[in-house]
Coordinates of C-alpha atoms in Angstrom, one line a residue:
X1 CA 181.9 -44.3 188.3
X2 CA 180.1 -42.1 185.7
X3 CA 182.1 -39.1 184.7
X4 CA 180.1 -35.8 184.6
X5 CA 180.9 -33.5 181.7
X6 CA 180.5 -29.7 181.3
X7 CA 178.1 -29.3 178.5
X8 CA 176.1 -26.1 179.3
X9 CA 176.7 -23.2 181.6
X10 CA 174.2 -20.7 183.0
X11 CA 176.0 -17.4 183.2
X12 CA 174.3 -14.8 185.4
X13 CA 175.0 -11.1 184.7
X14 CA 172.1 -9.3 186.3
X15 CA 173.2 -5.7 186.4
X16 CA 174.8 -5.2 183.0
X17 CA 174.1 -6.9 179.6
X18 CA 176.9 -8.4 177.5
X19 CA 175.2 -6.6 174.6
X20 CA 175.8 -3.2 176.1
X21 CA 178.5 -0.9 174.7
X22 CA 181.5 -1.0 177.2
X23 CA 182.7 2.4 178.5
X24 CA 179.5 3.9 179.8
X25 CA 176.9 3.2 182.5
X26 CA 177.8 0.0 184.3
X27 CA 179.2 -1.6 181.1
X28 CA 183.0 -2.1 181.2
X29 CA 185.6 -4.8 181.4
X30 CA 183.2 -7.3 182.9
X31 CA 181.0 -7.1 179.8
X32 CA 184.1 -7.8 177.6
X33 CA 185.1 -10.7 179.9
X34 CA 181.7 -12.3 179.7
X35 CA 181.4 -12.0 176.0
X36 CA 184.9 -13.1 175.0
X37 CA 185.1 -16.0 177.5
X38 CA 181.6 -17.2 176.4
X39 CA 182.6 -17.3 172.8
X40 CA 185.8 -19.3 173.5
X41 CA 183.9 -21.7 175.8
X42 CA 181.5 -22.3 172.9
X43 CA 184.4 -23.1 170.7
X44 CA 185.4 -25.8 173.3
X45 CA 181.9 -27.3 172.9
X46 CA 180.5 -25.8 176.1
X47 CA 177.2 -24.0 175.4
X48 CA 176.7 -20.7 177.4
X49 CA 173.4 -19.1 178.2
X50 CA 173.7 -15.6 179.7
X51 CA 170.9 -14.3 181.9
X52 CA 170.7 -10.5 182.1
X53 CA 168.0 -8.0 183.0
X54 CA 165.8 -6.6 180.2
X55 CA 166.3 -2.9 179.9
X56 CA 164.1 -2.1 176.9
X57 CA 160.6 -3.3 176.0
X58 CA 161.4 -4.2 172.4
X59 CA 164.3 -6.5 173.3
X60 CA 163.6 -10.1 172.2
X61 CA 163.5 -12.8 174.9
X62 CA 166.7 -14.3 173.6
X63 CA 169.5 -13.2 171.3
X64 CA 172.2 -15.4 169.7
X65 CA 175.4 -13.6 170.6
X66 CA 177.5 -16.2 168.7
X67 CA 177.2 -19.9 167.8
X68 CA 176.7 -21.7 171.1
X69 CA 176.1 -18.4 173.1
X70 CA 172.6 -17.2 173.9
X71 CA 171.7 -14.0 175.8
X72 CA 168.4 -14.4 177.7
X73 CA 166.5 -11.2 178.8
X74 CA 164.8 -11.5 182.1
X75 CA 162.0 -9.0 183.0
X76 CA 162.8 -7.6 186.4
X77 CA 161.7 -4.0 187.3
X78 CA 161.2 -1.1 184.8
X79 CA 162.5 -1.3 181.2
X80 CA 165.3 1.1 181.9
X81 CA 168.8 1.1 183.4
X82 CA 168.7 1.1 187.1
X83 CA 171.4 2.3 189.5
X84 CA 173.1 -0.6 191.3
X85 CA 171.6 0.6 194.6
X86 CA 168.1 -0.1 193.2
X87 CA 168.8 -3.5 191.9
X88 CA 168.7 -5.5 195.1
X89 CA 164.9 -4.8 195.1
X90 CA 164.7 -6.7 191.8
X91 CA 166.5 -9.8 192.9
X92 CA 163.4 -11.8 193.5
X93 CA 161.8 -10.9 190.2
X94 CA 165.1 -11.7 188.4
X95 CA 165.5 -15.0 190.1
X96 CA 161.9 -15.9 189.3
X97 CA 162.6 -15.3 185.6
X98 CA 165.8 -17.4 185.7
X99 CA 164.0 -20.3 187.4
X100 CA 161.0 -20.2 185.0
X101 CA 163.4 -20.4 182.0
X102 CA 165.1 -23.5 183.4
X103 CA 161.7 -25.1 184.4
X104 CA 160.6 -25.0 180.8
X105 CA 163.1 -27.6 179.9
X106 CA 163.8 -31.1 181.0
X107 CA 165.7 -31.4 184.4
X108 CA 169.4 -31.1 184.2
X109 CA 169.7 -28.5 181.5
X110 CA 172.6 -26.7 183.2
X111 CA 175.7 -28.3 184.5
X112 CA 177.1 -25.3 186.3
X113 CA 176.2 -21.7 187.2
X114 CA 178.8 -18.9 186.7
X115 CA 177.8 -15.6 188.3
X116 CA 179.5 -12.3 187.8
X117 CA 179.4 -9.6 190.5
X118 CA 177.7 -10.0 193.9
X119 CA 174.1 -9.3 192.8
X120 CA 174.3 -12.2 190.3
X121 CA 176.0 -14.3 193.0
X122 CA 172.9 -13.9 195.2
X123 CA 170.7 -15.2 192.3
X124 CA 173.2 -18.0 191.5
X125 CA 173.2 -19.1 195.2
X126 CA 169.4 -19.8 195.1
X127 CA 169.5 -21.3 191.6
X128 CA 172.2 -23.6 192.7
X129 CA 170.1 -24.9 195.6
X130 CA 167.1 -25.4 193.3
X131 CA 168.9 -27.1 190.4
X132 CA 171.5 -29.1 192.4
X133 CA 174.4 -27.8 190.4
X134 CA 177.6 -26.1 191.5
X135 CA 178.0 -22.3 191.6
X136 CA 181.2 -20.7 190.3
X137 CA 181.5 -17.0 191.1
X138 CA 183.7 -14.1 189.9
X139 CA 183.7 -11.0 192.0
X140 CA 185.2 -8.5 189.5
X141 CA 185.3 -5.9 192.2
X142 CA 185.0 -6.3 196.0
X143 CA 183.4 -3.9 198.4
X144 CA 186.1 -4.4 201.1
X145 CA 188.9 -3.7 198.7
X146 CA 187.1 -0.7 197.2
X147 CA 186.5 0.8 200.6
X148 CA 190.2 0.6 201.4
X149 CA 191.1 2.5 198.3
X150 CA 188.4 5.1 197.8
X151 CA 189.0 7.9 195.4
X152 CA 188.1 11.5 196.3
X153 CA 184.4 11.9 195.5
X154 CA 183.5 8.3 195.8
X155 CA 181.3 7.0 198.6
X156 CA 181.9 3.7 200.5
X157 CA 180.2 0.6 199.4
X158 CA 177.2 -0.2 201.7
X159 CA 177.3 -2.9 204.4
X160 CA 174.5 -4.8 202.5
X161 CA 177.0 -5.4 199.6
X162 CA 179.7 -6.5 202.0
X163 CA 177.3 -9.0 203.6
X164 CA 176.0 -10.2 200.2
X165 CA 179.6 -10.8 199.1
X166 CA 180.4 -12.7 202.2
X167 CA 177.4 -15.0 201.7
X168 CA 178.3 -15.7 198.1
X169 CA 181.9 -16.5 199.1
X170 CA 180.7 -18.9 201.7
X171 CA 178.3 -20.9 199.4
X172 CA 180.2 -20.9 196.1
X173 CA 181.7 -24.2 195.0
X174 CA 184.4 -22.3 193.1
X175 CA 185.7 -18.7 193.2
X176 CA 187.5 -17.2 190.2
X177 CA 190.2 -14.6 190.9
X178 CA 191.7 -12.5 188.1
X179 CA 195.2 -12.5 189.7
X180 CA 197.1 -14.1 192.6
X181 CA 196.7 -10.8 194.5
X182 CA 192.9 -10.9 194.2
X183 CA 192.9 -14.6 195.3
X184 CA 194.8 -13.4 198.4
X185 CA 192.2 -10.7 199.1
X186 CA 189.4 -13.3 198.8
X187 CA 191.1 -15.5 201.4
X188 CA 192.3 -12.8 203.7
X189 CA 189.4 -10.3 203.6
X190 CA 186.5 -12.7 203.0
X191 CA 187.7 -16.0 204.6
X192 CA 187.4 -17.9 201.3
X193 CA 188.5 -21.6 201.4
X194 CA 191.8 -21.6 199.5
X195 CA 190.9 -24.9 197.9
X196 CA 187.9 -23.3 196.2
X197 CA 189.8 -20.2 194.8
X198 CA 191.3 -20.5 191.3
X199 CA 193.4 -17.8 189.5
X200 CA 192.3 -17.3 185.9
X201 CA 193.8 -14.3 184.1
X202 CA 191.5 -12.5 181.8
X203 CA 192.5 -12.2 178.2
X204 CA 192.6 -9.9 175.2
X205 CA 191.2 -10.4 171.6
X206 CA 194.6 -10.6 169.9
X207 CA 193.0 -10.7 166.4
X208 CA 191.3 -7.3 167.0
X209 CA 193.7 -5.6 169.3
X210 CA 197.0 -5.8 167.3
X211 CA 199.8 -3.5 166.3
X212 CA 199.3 -1.2 163.3
X213 CA 200.7 2.0 161.8
X214 CA 200.3 5.0 164.1
X215 CA 200.0 7.5 161.3
X216 CA 197.2 5.5 159.6
X217 CA 195.3 5.3 162.8
X218 CA 195.6 9.0 163.4
X219 CA 194.4 9.8 159.9
X220 CA 191.3 7.7 160.4
X221 CA 190.6 9.5 163.7
X222 CA 191.4 13.0 162.4
X223 CA 194.4 13.5 164.7
X224 CA 197.6 15.4 163.8
X225 CA 200.4 13.1 162.7
X226 CA 202.9 14.9 165.0
X227 CA 200.7 15.0 168.1
X228 CA 201.9 13.8 171.5
X229 CA 198.8 11.8 172.3
X230 CA 198.0 10.8 175.9
X231 CA 195.0 8.4 176.0
X232 CA 192.5 7.5 178.7
X233 CA 189.9 4.7 178.0
X234 CA 187.2 3.7 180.4
X235 CA 184.1 4.8 182.4
X236 CA 184.3 8.3 183.7
X237 CA 184.1 8.1 187.4
X238 CA 186.4 8.9 190.3
X239 CA 187.5 5.2 190.7
X240 CA 189.1 5.3 187.3
X241 CA 191.0 8.5 188.0
X242 CA 190.6 10.4 184.7
X243 CA 191.1 13.6 186.7
X244 CA 194.6 12.5 187.5
X245 CA 195.5 12.5 183.8
X246 CA 194.0 16.0 183.3
X247 CA 195.9 17.4 186.3
X248 CA 199.1 15.7 185.1
X249 CA 198.6 17.2 181.7
X250 CA 198.2 20.7 183.2
X251 CA 201.5 20.1 185.1
X252 CA 203.3 19.1 181.9
X253 CA 202.2 22.2 180.1
X254 CA 203.1 24.4 183.1
X255 CA 206.6 22.9 183.1
X256 CA 207.0 22.9 179.3
X257 CA 204.7 25.5 177.6
X258 CA 206.1 24.5 174.2
X259 CA 204.1 21.3 174.4
X260 CA 200.8 23.0 174.0
X261 CA 200.9 23.1 170.2
X262 CA 201.3 19.3 170.0
X263 CA 199.8 17.8 173.2
X264 CA 196.5 16.0 172.8
X265 CA 194.7 14.4 175.8
X266 CA 191.9 12.1 174.7
X267 CA 189.4 10.6 177.1
X268 CA 187.3 7.8 175.5
X269 CA 184.3 6.8 177.6
X270 CA 181.1 7.9 179.3
X271 CA 179.9 8.8 182.8
X272 CA 179.4 5.9 185.2
X273 CA 178.8 5.4 189.0
X274 CA 179.1 8.6 191.0
X275 CA 180.4 10.2 187.8
X276 CA 176.8 10.3 186.5
X277 CA 176.0 13.0 189.1
X278 CA 178.3 15.4 187.2
X279 CA 178.4 14.3 183.5
X280 CA 180.3 17.5 182.6
X281 CA 183.0 17.0 185.2
X282 CA 185.9 16.4 182.8
X283 CA 184.9 19.3 180.5
X284 CA 184.6 21.6 183.5
X285 CA 187.9 20.5 184.9
X286 CA 189.7 21.0 181.6
X287 CA 188.4 24.6 181.5
X288 CA 189.3 25.3 185.1
X289 CA 192.8 23.9 184.5
X290 CA 193.2 25.9 181.3
X291 CA 193.8 22.9 179.1
X292 CA 190.4 22.6 177.3
X293 CA 192.2 23.4 174.1
X294 CA 194.2 20.1 174.3
X295 CA 191.5 17.8 175.7
X296 CA 189.2 15.7 173.5
X297 CA 186.3 14.0 175.2
X298 CA 185.1 11.1 173.0
X299 CA 182.0 9.0 173.8
X300 CA 182.4 5.2 173.9
X301 CA 183.3 3.7 170.5
X302 CA 183.0 0.2 169.0
X303 CA 186.0 -2.0 169.7
X304 CA 187.4 -1.7 166.1
X305 CA 187.6 2.0 166.5
X306 CA 188.9 1.7 170.0
X307 CA 191.8 -0.3 168.6
X308 CA 192.7 2.7 166.4
X309 CA 192.7 5.0 169.5
X310 CA 195.2 2.7 171.1
X311 CA 197.4 2.6 168.0
X312 CA 197.2 6.3 167.6
X313 CA 198.4 7.0 171.2
X314 CA 201.9 7.5 172.5
X315 CA 200.9 6.1 175.9
X316 CA 197.7 4.9 177.5
X317 CA 197.2 6.2 181.1
X318 CA 195.4 3.9 183.5
X319 CA 195.4 6.0 186.8
X320 CA 192.7 3.8 188.5
X321 CA 192.5 3.8 192.3
X322 CA 191.7 0.1 192.1
X323 CA 191.4 -2.5 189.3
X324 CA 190.8 -6.3 189.7
X325 CA 192.8 -6.6 186.4
X326 CA 192.7 -3.8 183.9
X327 CA 191.6 -5.0 180.5
X328 CA 192.3 -1.5 179.0
X329 CA 196.0 -1.9 179.8
X330 CA 196.1 -5.2 178.1
X331 CA 194.2 -4.0 175.0
X332 CA 196.6 -1.1 174.7
X333 CA 199.7 -3.2 175.0
X334 CA 198.3 -5.7 172.4
X335 CA 198.1 -2.8 170.0
X336 CA 201.7 -1.9 170.6
X337 CA 201.1 1.1 172.9
X338 CA 202.8 1.1 176.3
X339 CA 200.9 1.9 179.4
X340 CA 201.5 4.2 182.4
X341 CA 199.4 2.6 185.1
X342 CA 198.8 3.0 188.8
X343 CA 200.6 0.3 190.8
X344 CA 197.3 -1.1 192.3
X345 CA 195.5 -4.4 192.2
X346 CA 195.5 -6.4 188.9
X347 CA 197.4 -3.7 187.1
X348 CA 200.6 -5.1 188.6
X349 CA 199.9 -8.2 186.6
X350 CA 198.4 -6.6 183.5
X351 CA 201.5 -4.4 183.1
X352 CA 205.1 -5.6 183.4
X353 CA 206.9 -2.6 184.9
X354 CA 209.8 -1.4 182.8
X355 CA 209.1 -3.9 180.1
X356 CA 205.6 -3.2 178.7
X357 CA 204.9 0.0 180.5
X358 CA 205.6 1.9 183.7
X359 CA 203.8 1.5 187.1
X360 CA 203.3 4.7 189.1
X361 CA 203.0 4.8 192.8
X362 CA 200.1 6.9 194.1
X363 CA 198.0 9.5 192.2
X364 CA 200.0 12.7 192.6
X365 CA 199.6 14.7 189.4
X366 CA 203.2 15.9 189.6
X367 CA 204.6 12.4 189.7
X368 CA 202.2 11.3 186.9
X369 CA 203.4 14.4 184.8
X370 CA 207.0 13.3 185.3
X371 CA 206.3 9.8 184.1
X372 CA 204.1 10.8 181.2
X373 CA 206.7 13.4 180.1
X374 CA 209.2 10.5 179.7
X375 CA 207.0 9.1 176.9
X376 CA 207.2 12.5 175.1
X377 CA 210.9 13.2 175.7
X378 CA 212.4 9.7 175.4
X379 CA 211.4 8.1 172.0
X380 CA 213.8 5.2 172.6
X381 CA 212.1 4.4 175.9
X382 CA 208.7 4.5 174.2
X383 CA 209.9 2.2 171.4
X384 CA 211.4 -0.3 173.7
X385 CA 208.3 -0.4 175.9
X386 CA 206.1 -0.7 172.8
X387 CA 208.0 -3.8 171.7
X388 CA 207.7 -5.2 175.2
X389 CA 204.0 -4.4 175.3
X390 CA 203.2 -6.6 172.3
X391 CA 205.2 -9.5 173.6
X392 CA 203.7 -9.2 177.1
X393 CA 200.1 -9.1 175.8
X394 CA 200.6 -12.1 173.6
X395 CA 200.6 -14.3 176.7
X396 CA 197.0 -13.3 177.5
X397 CA 194.6 -14.8 175.0
X398 CA 190.9 -15.5 175.7
X399 CA 191.2 -19.1 174.6
X400 CA 193.6 -19.8 177.5
X401 CA 191.1 -18.0 179.8
X402 CA 188.2 -20.2 178.6
X403 CA 190.2 -23.4 178.9
X404 CA 191.1 -22.6 182.5
X405 CA 187.4 -21.7 183.2
X406 CA 186.4 -25.1 181.9
X407 CA 188.8 -26.7 184.3
X408 CA 187.3 -24.7 187.2
X409 CA 183.8 -25.7 186.2
X410 CA 184.8 -29.4 186.0
X411 CA 186.4 -29.3 189.4
X412 CA 183.4 -27.5 191.0
X413 CA 181.1 -30.3 189.5
X414 CA 183.4 -33.0 190.8
X415 CA 183.5 -31.4 194.2
X416 CA 179.8 -31.2 194.5
X417 CA 179.0 -34.5 193.0
X418 CA 182.1 -36.3 194.1
X419 CA 182.8 -37.7 190.7
X420 CA 185.9 -37.8 188.5
X421 CA 186.7 -34.7 186.5
X422 CA 185.8 -34.3 182.8
X423 CA 185.8 -31.0 180.9
X424 CA 184.0 -31.5 177.6
X425 CA 182.0 -34.1 175.8

């Protein structure tokens, strides 16, 4: 029996481009995931073509992201960023562009489709039927889970998204979950076939995010060498909980006014989701809490500079209300900076409680202040967790993620075509 091999993957990322700067708009951990896994898949000899919506008139039809990785811009709707609520109206136009691209080549160009987020899954579903290839899907976030864990100020995900996700789960030949907990949610909340669900941990770029001298990083960023630096990295929206960090900092200063001369609370990221409605939310909150003198709001930065922010910090706070994994936590730990993270979702996997950081139950600012104060008051604890953070992060490399994805692709192909498994040529 002929063995089918995985040679080329059509990756669908409709609502956010892998070329976008993570940390603002809809660009975040998913962008990093797609870019880094695609690069490592290419190193395994598997070509990756990433389809995304064109958001500027002057963008070329295709861009080489890395050897073996191509980004294809598909015209669908206006040349501007659209809210996710408006994107379902562009599904047909986007699908048409994807199908036209494939039709320009000989049949059989793609061996498998990997869609990211439910909108892309809808496109992948129809492309799968047209091309006769398997569909592998990664949720990244799930409406049913988000609606169970809504932050104050967030609105529930619409029923249309819930239905769309259920449809994708039903038709996908393979479902990729970031953690065992997420796999359980797919099975329990969406009725996913357990035999089609695979756990693939995301990774971290260990050559970029690595330990370095804290003093040197602070000099490069213009930060005081003796500061107590609390860091938040991510999109500014209620889901990510940056308000929890600001309220906790206010509690710390109320309890210990002597901290004010050294405490620095840095928030690196831009407005996203419902946070776009109030882009000045964090600045306004800092003023109302009386801590605007210690808060620094920093727009999204390139990854090399982001690594310096991690190295400069005493602790990275990840107070999210839900995370499918939490790449920020992993990046920080890889740089040798421990994490204080909410005990939710994938953060329970990304952070090893008591070894690489501390998990915090709930989002009470008083409890967060107590935990964060430990990183200020207990240098031995901070040093022990920093050492554990580096060791913990070393187990999460993108090469391992790509190798596991290649296995998932091969199994999805074998399931669809009922042939023996083969991964690369």
